PDB file of C-alpha atoms in Angstrom:
ATOM      1  CA  UNK A 156     140.885  27.739  65.275  1.00 40.00           C
ATOM      2  CA  UNK A 157     142.320  31.202  64.810  1.00 41.00           C
ATOM      3  CA  UNK A 158     141.872  32.939  61.450  1.00 40.00           C
ATOM      4  CA  UNK A 159     145.636  33.507  61.290  1.00 42.00           C
ATOM      5  CA  UNK A 160     146.155  29.755  60.965  1.00 41.00           C
ATOM      6  CA  UNK A 161     144.107  29.777  57.778  1.00 42.00           C
ATOM      7  CA  UNK A 162     146.008  32.788  56.500  1.00 42.00           C
ATOM      8  CA  UNK A 163     149.291  30.965  57.056  1.00 42.00           C
ATOM      9  CA  UNK A 164     148.031  27.942  55.129  1.00 43.00           C
ATOM     10  CA  UNK A 165     146.675  30.099  52.306  1.00 42.00           C
ATOM     11  CA  UNK A 166     149.982  31.936  51.977  1.00 42.00           C
ATOM     12  CA  UNK A 167     151.830  28.643  51.640  1.00 42.00           C
ATOM     13  CA  UNK A 168     149.294  27.386  49.110  1.00 44.00           C
ATOM     14  CA  UNK A 169     149.713  30.540  47.074  1.00 44.00           C
ATOM     15  CA  UNK A 170     153.479  30.043  46.725  1.00 42.00           C
ATOM     16  CA  UNK A 171     153.584  26.281  46.809  1.00 40.00           C
ATOM     17  CA  UNK A 172     154.385  25.759  43.131  1.00 39.00           C
ATOM     18  CA  UNK A 173     156.130  27.719  40.399  1.00 40.00           C
ATOM     19  CA  UNK A 174     154.749  28.298  36.926  1.00 40.00           C
ATOM     20  CA  UNK A 175     156.540  27.215  33.784  1.00 53.00           C
ATOM     21  CA  UNK A 176     157.583  30.792  32.914  1.00 63.00           C
ATOM     22  CA  UNK A 177     156.013  33.594  34.915  1.00 70.00           C
ATOM     23  CA  UNK A 178     152.227  33.775  34.476  1.00 67.00           C
ATOM     24  CA  UNK A 179     152.637  31.076  31.785  1.00 68.00           C
ATOM     25  CA  UNK A 180     153.651  33.793  29.310  1.00 75.00           C
ATOM     26  CA  UNK A 181     156.227  32.755  26.689  1.00 77.00           C
ATOM     27  CA  UNK A 182     156.463  36.140  24.952  1.00 83.00           C
ATOM     28  CA  UNK A 183     156.243  34.042  21.800  1.00 83.00           C
ATOM     29  CA  UNK A 184     153.151  32.973  19.866  1.00 77.00           C
ATOM     30  CA  UNK A 185     153.840  29.317  18.929  1.00 78.00           C
ATOM     31  CA  UNK A 186     152.917  28.623  15.316  1.00 73.00           C
ATOM     32  CA  UNK A 187     152.536  32.329  14.582  1.00 72.00           C
ATOM     33  CA  UNK A 188     153.385  33.228  10.997  1.00 69.00           C
ATOM     34  CA  UNK A 189     153.787  29.608   9.913  1.00 68.00           C
ATOM     35  CA  UNK A 190     152.689  30.220   6.325  1.00 68.00           C
ATOM     36  CA  UNK A 191     154.951  33.266   6.065  1.00 76.00           C
ATOM     37  CA  UNK A 192     158.126  31.318   6.822  1.00 75.00           C
ATOM     38  CA  UNK A 193     158.305  30.061   3.240  1.00 72.00           C
ATOM     39  CA  UNK A 194     157.262  33.339   1.597  1.00 76.00           C
ATOM     40  CA  UNK A 195     160.152  35.188  -0.091  1.00 76.00           C
ATOM     41  CA  UNK A 196     161.182  38.237   1.958  1.00 82.00           C
ATOM     42  CA  UNK A 197     162.680  40.479  -0.701  1.00 82.00           C
ATOM     43  CA  UNK A 198     163.374  44.214  -0.827  1.00 84.00           C
ATOM     44  CA  UNK A 199     160.913  46.794   0.464  1.00 92.00           C
ATOM     45  CA  UNK A 200     158.337  47.284   3.184  1.00 94.00           C
ATOM     46  CA  UNK A 201     155.923  44.641   4.464  1.00 91.00           C
ATOM     47  CA  UNK A 202     153.056  45.208   6.914  1.00 92.00           C
ATOM     48  CA  UNK A 203     151.267  42.283   8.572  1.00 89.00           C
ATOM     49  CA  UNK A 204     148.507  42.065  11.182  1.00 90.00           C
ATOM     50  CA  UNK A 205     147.999  38.507  12.361  1.00 87.00           C
ATOM     51  CA  UNK A 206     145.424  37.500  14.946  1.00 88.00           C
ATOM     52  CA  UNK A 207     145.595  34.537  17.284  1.00 84.00           C
ATOM     53  CA  UNK A 208     143.687  32.877  20.118  1.00 88.00           C
ATOM     54  CA  UNK A 209     144.963  30.453  22.755  1.00 85.00           C
ATOM     55  CA  UNK A 210     143.018  28.701  25.478  1.00 86.00           C
ATOM     56  CA  UNK A 211     144.113  26.181  28.071  1.00 86.00           C
ATOM     57  CA  UNK A 212     143.656  24.771  31.558  1.00 86.00           C
ATOM     58  CA  UNK A 213     146.407  24.527  34.153  1.00 84.00           C
ATOM     59  CA  UNK A 214     145.645  22.028  36.898  1.00 87.00           C
ATOM     60  CA  UNK A 215     147.652  21.740  40.073  1.00 84.00           C
ATOM     61  CA  UNK A 216     147.750  20.022  43.442  1.00 86.00           C
ATOM     62  CA  UNK A 217     149.517  21.562  46.420  1.00 82.00           C
ATOM     63  CA  UNK A 218     149.999  20.000  49.853  1.00 84.00           C
ATOM     64  CA  UNK A 219     150.905  22.217  52.800  1.00 82.00           C
ATOM     65  CA  UNK A 220     151.972  21.018  56.252  1.00 85.00           C
ATOM     66  CA  UNK A 221     151.613  23.021  59.466  1.00 84.00           C
ATOM     67  CA  UNK A 222     153.196  21.751  62.717  1.00 89.00           C
ATOM     68  CA  UNK A 223     150.979  21.597  65.772  1.00 88.00           C
ATOM     69  CA  UNK A 224     153.388  24.044  67.438  1.00 87.00           C
ATOM     70  CA  UNK A 225     152.402  26.713  64.889  1.00 83.00           C
ATOM     71  CA  UNK A 226     148.722  26.000  65.400  1.00 80.00           C
ATOM     72  CA  UNK A 227     149.184  25.969  69.192  1.00 82.00           C
ATOM     73  CA  UNK A 228     150.681  29.481  69.097  1.00 81.00           C
ATOM     74  CA  UNK A 229     147.450  30.664  67.507  1.00 74.00           C
ATOM     75  CA  UNK A 230     145.064  28.384  69.369  1.00 78.00           C
ATOM     76  CA  UNK A 231     146.301  27.036  72.763  1.00 84.00           C
ATOM     77  CA  UNK A 232     143.563  24.380  72.704  1.00 82.00           C
ATOM     78  CA  UNK A 233     145.687  22.457  70.198  1.00 84.00           C
ATOM     79  CA  UNK A 234     148.612  20.771  72.014  1.00 88.00           C
ATOM     80  CA  UNK A 235     152.113  21.573  70.729  1.00 88.00           C
ATOM     81  CA  UNK A 236     153.093  17.942  70.200  1.00 91.00           C
ATOM     82  CA  UNK A 237     156.592  17.596  68.654  1.00 91.00           C
ATOM     83  CA  UNK A 238     156.433  15.996  65.218  1.00 91.00           C
ATOM     84  CA  UNK A 239     152.640  16.390  64.926  1.00 92.00           C
ATOM     85  CA  UNK A 240     151.236  18.318  61.965  1.00 92.00           C
ATOM     86  CA  UNK A 241     148.237  18.956  59.745  1.00 89.00           C
ATOM     87  CA  UNK A 242     148.309  18.466  55.974  1.00 90.00           C
ATOM     88  CA  UNK A 243     146.029  20.502  53.729  1.00 86.00           C
ATOM     89  CA  UNK A 244     145.725  19.377  50.095  1.00 88.00           C
ATOM     90  CA  UNK A 245     144.295  21.840  47.584  1.00 85.00           C
ATOM     91  CA  UNK A 246     143.403  21.028  43.959  1.00 87.00           C
ATOM     92  CA  UNK A 247     143.260  24.009  41.616  1.00 85.00           C
ATOM     93  CA  UNK A 248     142.349  24.757  38.017  1.00 88.00           C
ATOM     94  CA  UNK A 249     143.249  27.904  36.097  1.00 86.00           C
ATOM     95  CA  UNK A 250     141.563  28.642  32.766  1.00 89.00           C
ATOM     96  CA  UNK A 251     143.640  31.016  30.642  1.00 88.00           C
ATOM     97  CA  UNK A 252     142.383  32.630  27.421  1.00 90.00           C
ATOM     98  CA  UNK A 253     144.576  34.887  25.294  1.00 91.00           C
ATOM     99  CA  UNK A 254     143.478  36.824  22.205  1.00 92.00           C
ATOM    100  CA  UNK A 255     145.943  38.923  20.283  1.00 91.00           C
ATOM    101  CA  UNK A 256     146.415  41.204  17.302  1.00 93.00           C
ATOM    102  CA  UNK A 257     150.034  41.326  16.133  1.00 91.00           C
ATOM    103  CA  UNK A 258     150.725  44.302  13.844  1.00 94.00           C
ATOM    104  CA  UNK A 259     154.242  43.962  12.425  1.00 93.00           C
ATOM    105  CA  UNK A 260     156.199  46.291  10.143  1.00 95.00           C
ATOM    106  CA  UNK A 261     159.253  44.864   8.337  1.00 95.00           C
ATOM    107  CA  UNK A 262     161.798  46.213   5.886  1.00 95.00           C
ATOM    108  CA  UNK A 263     164.434  44.517   3.732  1.00 94.00           C
ATOM    109  CA  UNK A 264     167.101  46.740   2.191  1.00 94.00           C
ATOM    110  CA  UNK A 265     169.511  46.172  -0.685  1.00 92.00           C
ATOM    111  CA  UNK A 266     172.522  46.615   1.627  1.00 94.00           C
ATOM    112  CA  UNK A 267     174.625  43.489   2.103  1.00 93.00           C
ATOM    113  CA  UNK A 268     176.702  42.229   5.035  1.00 93.00           C
ATOM    114  CA  UNK A 269     178.472  38.854   5.257  1.00 93.00           C
ATOM    115  CA  UNK A 270     176.821  37.917   1.986  1.00 93.00           C
ATOM    116  CA  UNK A 271     173.340  38.625   3.372  1.00 95.00           C
ATOM    117  CA  UNK A 272     170.925  41.475   2.772  1.00 95.00           C
ATOM    118  CA  UNK A 273     170.086  43.583   5.830  1.00 96.00           C
ATOM    119  CA  UNK A 274     166.595  44.206   7.162  1.00 96.00           C
ATOM    120  CA  UNK A 275     164.593  44.688  10.296  1.00 96.00           C
ATOM    121  CA  UNK A 276     161.180  44.244  11.864  1.00 95.00           C
ATOM    122  CA  UNK A 277     159.194  45.731  14.755  1.00 97.00           C
ATOM    123  CA  UNK A 278     156.085  44.368  16.494  1.00 95.00           C
ATOM    124  CA  UNK A 279     153.704  45.909  19.058  1.00 94.00           C
ATOM    125  CA  UNK A 280     151.116  43.295  20.143  1.00 93.00           C
ATOM    126  CA  UNK A 281     147.602  44.170  21.298  1.00 95.00           C
ATOM    127  CA  UNK A 282     146.498  41.553  23.818  1.00 93.00           C
ATOM    128  CA  UNK A 283     143.333  40.583  25.693  1.00 93.00           C
ATOM    129  CA  UNK A 284     144.154  38.085  28.436  1.00 91.00           C
ATOM    130  CA  UNK A 285     141.752  36.402  30.854  1.00 91.00           C
ATOM    131  CA  UNK A 286     142.527  34.214  33.865  1.00 88.00           C
ATOM    132  CA  UNK A 287     139.939  32.320  35.921  1.00 89.00           C
ATOM    133  CA  UNK A 288     141.269  30.335  38.894  1.00 86.00           C
ATOM    134  CA  UNK A 289     139.082  27.924  40.865  1.00 86.00           C
ATOM    135  CA  UNK A 290     139.537  25.593  43.822  1.00 83.00           C
ATOM    136  CA  UNK A 291     138.237  22.208  42.696  1.00 85.00           C
ATOM    137  CA  UNK A 292     138.810  20.335  45.978  1.00 83.00           C
ATOM    138  CA  UNK A 293     140.517  20.669  49.352  1.00 82.00           C
ATOM    139  CA  UNK A 294     140.934  18.548  52.459  1.00 86.00           C
ATOM    140  CA  UNK A 295     142.869  18.599  55.736  1.00 89.00           C
ATOM    141  CA  UNK A 296     144.171  15.711  57.828  1.00 91.00           C
ATOM    142  CA  UNK A 297     146.012  15.701  61.166  1.00 92.00           C
ATOM    143  CA  UNK A 298     148.909  13.392  62.017  1.00 93.00           C
ATOM    144  CA  UNK A 299     149.742  12.982  65.720  1.00 92.00           C
ATOM    145  CA  UNK A 300     149.802  10.419  68.586  1.00 92.00           C
ATOM    146  CA  UNK A 301     146.357  11.672  69.658  1.00 91.00           C
ATOM    147  CA  UNK A 302     143.304   9.445  69.180  1.00 92.00           C
ATOM    148  CA  UNK A 303     141.780   9.509  65.716  1.00 92.00           C
ATOM    149  CA  UNK A 304     138.756  11.418  66.957  1.00 92.00           C
ATOM    150  CA  UNK A 305     140.997  14.243  68.245  1.00 90.00           C
ATOM    151  CA  UNK A 306     142.955  14.376  64.990  1.00 90.00           C
ATOM    152  CA  UNK A 307     139.714  14.535  63.054  1.00 91.00           C
ATOM    153  CA  UNK A 308     138.460  17.378  65.248  1.00 89.00           C
ATOM    154  CA  UNK A 309     141.647  19.394  64.752  1.00 88.00           C
ATOM    155  CA  UNK A 310     141.513  18.838  60.985  1.00 88.00           C
ATOM    156  CA  UNK A 311     137.844  19.793  60.942  1.00 85.00           C
ATOM    157  CA  UNK A 312     138.717  23.044  62.700  1.00 80.00           C
ATOM    158  CA  UNK A 313     141.383  23.932  60.168  1.00 79.00           C
ATOM    159  CA  UNK A 314     139.505  22.906  57.025  1.00 76.00           C
ATOM    160  CA  UNK A 315     136.622  25.427  56.877  1.00 72.00           C
ATOM    161  CA  UNK A 316     138.878  28.361  57.707  1.00 70.00           C
ATOM    162  CA  UNK A 317     141.330  27.355  55.013  1.00 73.00           C
ATOM    163  CA  UNK A 318     138.468  27.124  52.513  1.00 71.00           C
ATOM    164  CA  UNK A 319     137.709  30.817  52.623  1.00 73.00           C
ATOM    165  CA  UNK A 320     141.348  31.807  52.383  1.00 75.00           C
ATOM    166  CA  UNK A 321     142.229  29.594  49.435  1.00 76.00           C
ATOM    167  CA  UNK A 322     139.129  30.891  47.668  1.00 78.00           C
ATOM    168  CA  UNK A 323     140.422  34.408  48.254  1.00 79.00           C
ATOM    169  CA  UNK A 324     143.707  33.352  46.646  1.00 78.00           C
ATOM    170  CA  UNK A 325     141.755  31.958  43.671  1.00 81.00           C
ATOM    171  CA  UNK A 326     139.779  35.196  43.340  1.00 82.00           C
ATOM    172  CA  UNK A 327     142.997  37.198  43.388  1.00 78.00           C
ATOM    173  CA  UNK A 328     144.242  35.088  40.461  1.00 79.00           C
ATOM    174  CA  UNK A 329     141.105  35.696  38.380  1.00 86.00           C
ATOM    175  CA  UNK A 330     140.866  38.808  36.214  1.00 86.00           C
ATOM    176  CA  UNK A 331     141.008  40.049  32.635  1.00 86.00           C
ATOM    177  CA  UNK A 332     142.800  42.947  30.993  1.00 88.00           C
ATOM    178  CA  UNK A 333     143.298  44.412  27.527  1.00 92.00           C
ATOM    179  CA  UNK A 334     146.136  46.603  26.343  1.00 93.00           C
ATOM    180  CA  UNK A 335     149.472  46.820  24.562  1.00 94.00           C
ATOM    181  CA  UNK A 336     151.955  44.024  25.006  1.00 93.00           C
ATOM    182  CA  UNK A 337     155.732  44.249  24.965  1.00 95.00           C
ATOM    183  CA  UNK A 338     157.430  45.964  22.034  1.00 96.00           C
ATOM    184  CA  UNK A 339     159.912  43.792  20.157  1.00 96.00           C
ATOM    185  CA  UNK A 340     162.409  44.700  17.451  1.00 97.00           C
ATOM    186  CA  UNK A 341     164.800  42.607  15.378  1.00 97.00           C
ATOM    187  CA  UNK A 342     167.629  43.137  12.910  1.00 97.00           C
ATOM    188  CA  UNK A 343     167.550  40.542  10.107  1.00 96.00           C
ATOM    189  CA  UNK A 344     170.206  38.922   7.913  1.00 97.00           C
ATOM    190  CA  UNK A 345     168.859  37.195   4.777  1.00 95.00           C
ATOM    191  CA  UNK A 346     170.757  34.743   2.576  1.00 96.00           C
ATOM    192  CA  UNK A 347     168.997  33.399  -0.503  1.00 92.00           C
ATOM    193  CA  UNK A 348     169.418  31.204  -3.548  1.00 91.00           C
ATOM    194  CA  UNK A 349     167.001  30.539  -6.368  1.00 87.00           C
ATOM    195  CA  UNK A 350     164.993  28.053  -4.269  1.00 90.00           C
ATOM    196  CA  UNK A 351     166.018  28.687  -0.642  1.00 92.00           C
ATOM    197  CA  UNK A 352     165.954  31.452   1.912  1.00 93.00           C
ATOM    198  CA  UNK A 353     167.763  31.570   5.263  1.00 95.00           C
ATOM    199  CA  UNK A 354     167.138  34.265   7.855  1.00 95.00           C
ATOM    200  CA  UNK A 355     168.995  35.053  11.057  1.00 97.00           C
ATOM    201  CA  UNK A 356     166.835  37.167  13.358  1.00 96.00           C
ATOM    202  CA  UNK A 357     168.025  38.608  16.679  1.00 97.00           C
ATOM    203  CA  UNK A 358     164.944  39.745  18.603  1.00 97.00           C
ATOM    204  CA  UNK A 359     164.892  41.922  21.702  1.00 98.00           C
ATOM    205  CA  UNK A 360     161.618  42.078  23.646  1.00 96.00           C
ATOM    206  CA  UNK A 361     161.315  45.157  25.847  1.00 97.00           C
ATOM    207  CA  UNK A 362     159.275  45.526  29.087  1.00 96.00           C
ATOM    208  CA  UNK A 363     157.061  48.287  27.692  1.00 95.00           C
ATOM    209  CA  UNK A 364     153.568  46.751  27.836  1.00 93.00           C
ATOM    210  CA  UNK A 365     150.653  47.194  30.220  1.00 92.00           C
ATOM    211  CA  UNK A 366     151.640  45.423  33.455  1.00 91.00           C
ATOM    212  CA  UNK A 367     150.663  45.301  37.130  1.00 90.00           C
ATOM    213  CA  UNK A 368     152.369  42.690  39.291  1.00 88.00           C
ATOM    214  CA  UNK A 369     149.217  42.407  41.435  1.00 85.00           C
ATOM    215  CA  UNK A 370     147.117  41.257  38.456  1.00 84.00           C
ATOM    216  CA  UNK A 371     147.052  37.616  37.414  1.00 81.00           C
ATOM    217  CA  UNK A 372     146.466  38.472  33.731  1.00 86.00           C
ATOM    218  CA  UNK A 373     148.510  41.181  32.017  1.00 89.00           C
ATOM    219  CA  UNK A 374     149.007  42.131  28.351  1.00 92.00           C
ATOM    220  CA  UNK A 375     152.716  42.448  29.189  1.00 93.00           C
ATOM    221  CA  UNK A 376     154.742  39.465  30.364  1.00 91.00           C
ATOM    222  CA  UNK A 377     156.453  41.579  33.033  1.00 92.00           C
ATOM    223  CA  UNK A 378     159.261  43.971  33.810  1.00 95.00           C
ATOM    224  CA  UNK A 379     162.056  41.957  32.238  1.00 95.00           C
ATOM    225  CA  UNK A 380     163.852  41.661  28.904  1.00 97.00           C
ATOM    226  CA  UNK A 381     163.911  38.711  26.508  1.00 96.00           C
ATOM    227  CA  UNK A 382     166.692  38.079  23.981  1.00 98.00           C
ATOM    228  CA  UNK A 383     165.769  35.644  21.219  1.00 96.00           C
ATOM    229  CA  UNK A 384     168.133  34.597  18.412  1.00 98.00           C
ATOM    230  CA  UNK A 385     166.389  32.581  15.699  1.00 96.00           C
ATOM    231  CA  UNK A 386     167.281  30.830  12.450  1.00 97.00           C
ATOM    232  CA  UNK A 387     164.623  30.381   9.788  1.00 94.00           C
ATOM    233  CA  UNK A 388     164.992  28.277   6.628  1.00 94.00           C
ATOM    234  CA  UNK A 389     162.616  27.830   3.717  1.00 93.00           C
ATOM    235  CA  UNK A 390     162.621  25.853   0.493  1.00 92.00           C
ATOM    236  CA  UNK A 391     160.385  27.085  -2.302  1.00 86.00           C
ATOM    237  CA  UNK A 392     159.747  24.279  -4.775  1.00 83.00           C
ATOM    238  CA  UNK A 393     157.684  23.890  -7.923  1.00 83.00           C
ATOM    239  CA  UNK A 394     154.177  24.427  -6.554  1.00 85.00           C
ATOM    240  CA  UNK A 395     154.997  23.594  -2.941  1.00 88.00           C
ATOM    241  CA  UNK A 396     157.220  24.965  -0.206  1.00 90.00           C
ATOM    242  CA  UNK A 397     158.537  24.175   3.258  1.00 90.00           C
ATOM    243  CA  UNK A 398     159.584  26.407   6.142  1.00 91.00           C
ATOM    244  CA  UNK A 399     161.064  25.890   9.596  1.00 93.00           C
ATOM    245  CA  UNK A 400     162.231  28.150  12.393  1.00 94.00           C
ATOM    246  CA  UNK A 401     164.210  27.459  15.580  1.00 95.00           C
ATOM    247  CA  UNK A 402     164.250  30.166  18.259  1.00 95.00           C
ATOM    248  CA  UNK A 403     165.970  30.305  21.654  1.00 96.00           C
ATOM    249  CA  UNK A 404     164.693  32.743  24.303  1.00 96.00           C
ATOM    250  CA  UNK A 405     166.670  33.974  27.312  1.00 96.00           C
ATOM    251  CA  UNK A 406     164.848  36.001  29.982  1.00 95.00           C
ATOM    252  CA  UNK A 407     166.272  38.414  32.532  1.00 96.00           C
ATOM    253  CA  UNK A 408     164.807  38.704  36.042  1.00 95.00           C
ATOM    254  CA  UNK A 409     161.538  40.586  36.567  1.00 94.00           C
ATOM    255  CA  UNK A 410     162.562  43.720  38.466  1.00 95.00           C
ATOM    256  CA  UNK A 411     159.180  43.994  40.229  1.00 93.00           C
ATOM    257  CA  UNK A 412     158.561  40.384  41.288  1.00 91.00           C
ATOM    258  CA  UNK A 413     162.216  39.177  41.363  1.00 92.00           C
ATOM    259  CA  UNK A 414     161.016  36.134  39.374  1.00 92.00           C
ATOM    260  CA  UNK A 415     163.199  34.756  36.572  1.00 93.00           C
ATOM    261  CA  UNK A 416     161.572  32.651  33.877  1.00 92.00           C
ATOM    262  CA  UNK A 417     163.643  29.819  32.446  1.00 92.00           C
ATOM    263  CA  UNK A 418     164.942  29.867  28.884  1.00 94.00           C
ATOM    264  CA  UNK A 419     163.073  27.903  26.248  1.00 93.00           C
ATOM    265  CA  UNK A 420     163.320  26.608  22.697  1.00 95.00           C
ATOM    266  CA  UNK A 421     160.646  26.993  20.008  1.00 93.00           C
ATOM    267  CA  UNK A 422     160.355  24.972  16.804  1.00 94.00           C
ATOM    268  CA  UNK A 423     157.896  25.970  14.046  1.00 92.00           C
ATOM    269  CA  UNK A 424     157.194  24.044  10.831  1.00 92.00           C
ATOM    270  CA  UNK A 425     155.000  24.587   7.774  1.00 90.00           C
ATOM    271  CA  UNK A 426     154.242  22.778   4.517  1.00 90.00           C
ATOM    272  CA  UNK A 427     152.369  24.774   1.867  1.00 89.00           C
ATOM    273  CA  UNK A 428     150.912  23.932  -1.552  1.00 88.00           C
ATOM    274  CA  UNK A 429     150.089  26.522  -4.203  1.00 86.00           C
ATOM    275  CA  UNK A 430     146.637  25.961  -5.680  1.00 87.00           C
ATOM    276  CA  UNK A 431     146.605  29.172  -7.728  1.00 84.00           C
ATOM    277  CA  UNK A 432     148.783  32.222  -8.296  1.00 78.00           C
ATOM    278  CA  UNK A 433     147.265  33.927  -5.247  1.00 77.00           C
ATOM    279  CA  UNK A 434     146.316  31.032  -2.954  1.00 82.00           C
ATOM    280  CA  UNK A 435     148.261  28.493  -0.911  1.00 82.00           C
ATOM    281  CA  UNK A 436     146.983  25.836   1.470  1.00 87.00           C
ATOM    282  CA  UNK A 437     148.925  23.736   3.923  1.00 87.00           C
ATOM    283  CA  UNK A 438     149.613  22.705   7.484  1.00 88.00           C
ATOM    284  CA  UNK A 439     151.767  24.139  10.236  1.00 86.00           C
ATOM    285  CA  UNK A 440     152.893  22.916  13.627  1.00 90.00           C
ATOM    286  CA  UNK A 441     155.066  23.853  16.561  1.00 90.00           C
ATOM    287  CA  UNK A 442     156.839  22.526  19.635  1.00 93.00           C
ATOM    288  CA  UNK A 443     157.987  24.289  22.812  1.00 92.00           C
ATOM    289  CA  UNK A 444     160.541  23.034  25.341  1.00 92.00           C
ATOM    290  CA  UNK A 445     161.596  24.888  28.496  1.00 92.00           C
ATOM    291  CA  UNK A 446     165.303  24.233  28.985  1.00 92.00           C
ATOM    292  CA  UNK A 447     165.754  25.215  32.633  1.00 91.00           C
ATOM    293  CA  UNK A 448     163.567  25.902  35.640  1.00 90.00           C
ATOM    294  CA  UNK A 449     162.199  29.219  36.766  1.00 90.00           C
ATOM    295  CA  UNK A 450     163.753  30.796  39.859  1.00 89.00           C
ATOM    296  CA  UNK A 451     162.784  33.311  42.515  1.00 84.00           C
TER     297      UNK A 451
END
């Protein structure tokens, strides 16, 4: 079997499935700042530096078919039987670890507009991202009118060559990098009563971070923009408080990869209890839903 056959299979394996957002990067830290949602955001400057860590596995199975005619062009010993093909199935696992420091500077003025006070915030994340891709299993079968022993021999010829190529694909998707992420800035409108606070935040995420399209793991999500309107509401009661935020993210197309991540919706919740004048304890949670598919 010619090496080019394996390269053809590996190329198809590499593009056989699309990620839910490019490189699985939401440009949004789910659950981030949960306790702060119910903290009063009044006049003046506020500096915050949150840290976060995410870890997860992404498992996938890809099946790739090659017609005998393609294989025959590379290896004439394989007959070009119409309708005959080989099927290679590859099982993969990608371990992704992300560690971030999120320094944010915010300001709330005394200027009013539409009954709300005006403010703004800017964030420049520092991110360490690691990706480790592995091939957990692979197998090749041949489907043709030939006797089973011939089909098995053809599959056996394809399988070991494919193994090295899919491992090369896995190696190419394994790396780590540290650097600055994508700068984001947001104007803020704040409406408040004695016990409630409502914020409208219009965030723009810029493609300014450390990025290389040939790396699997990048501090930046890519060379595209994200526009994220969000509404945040909090109720501050007698000794306890509640906060929630709904954010919608729209992504433009990555100018380097031509990949367009789908839009998605984030929901964050928090319940906090004051145990002293300086201490609160509570729980927070989040949900993420991608609203439409990625496209290339």
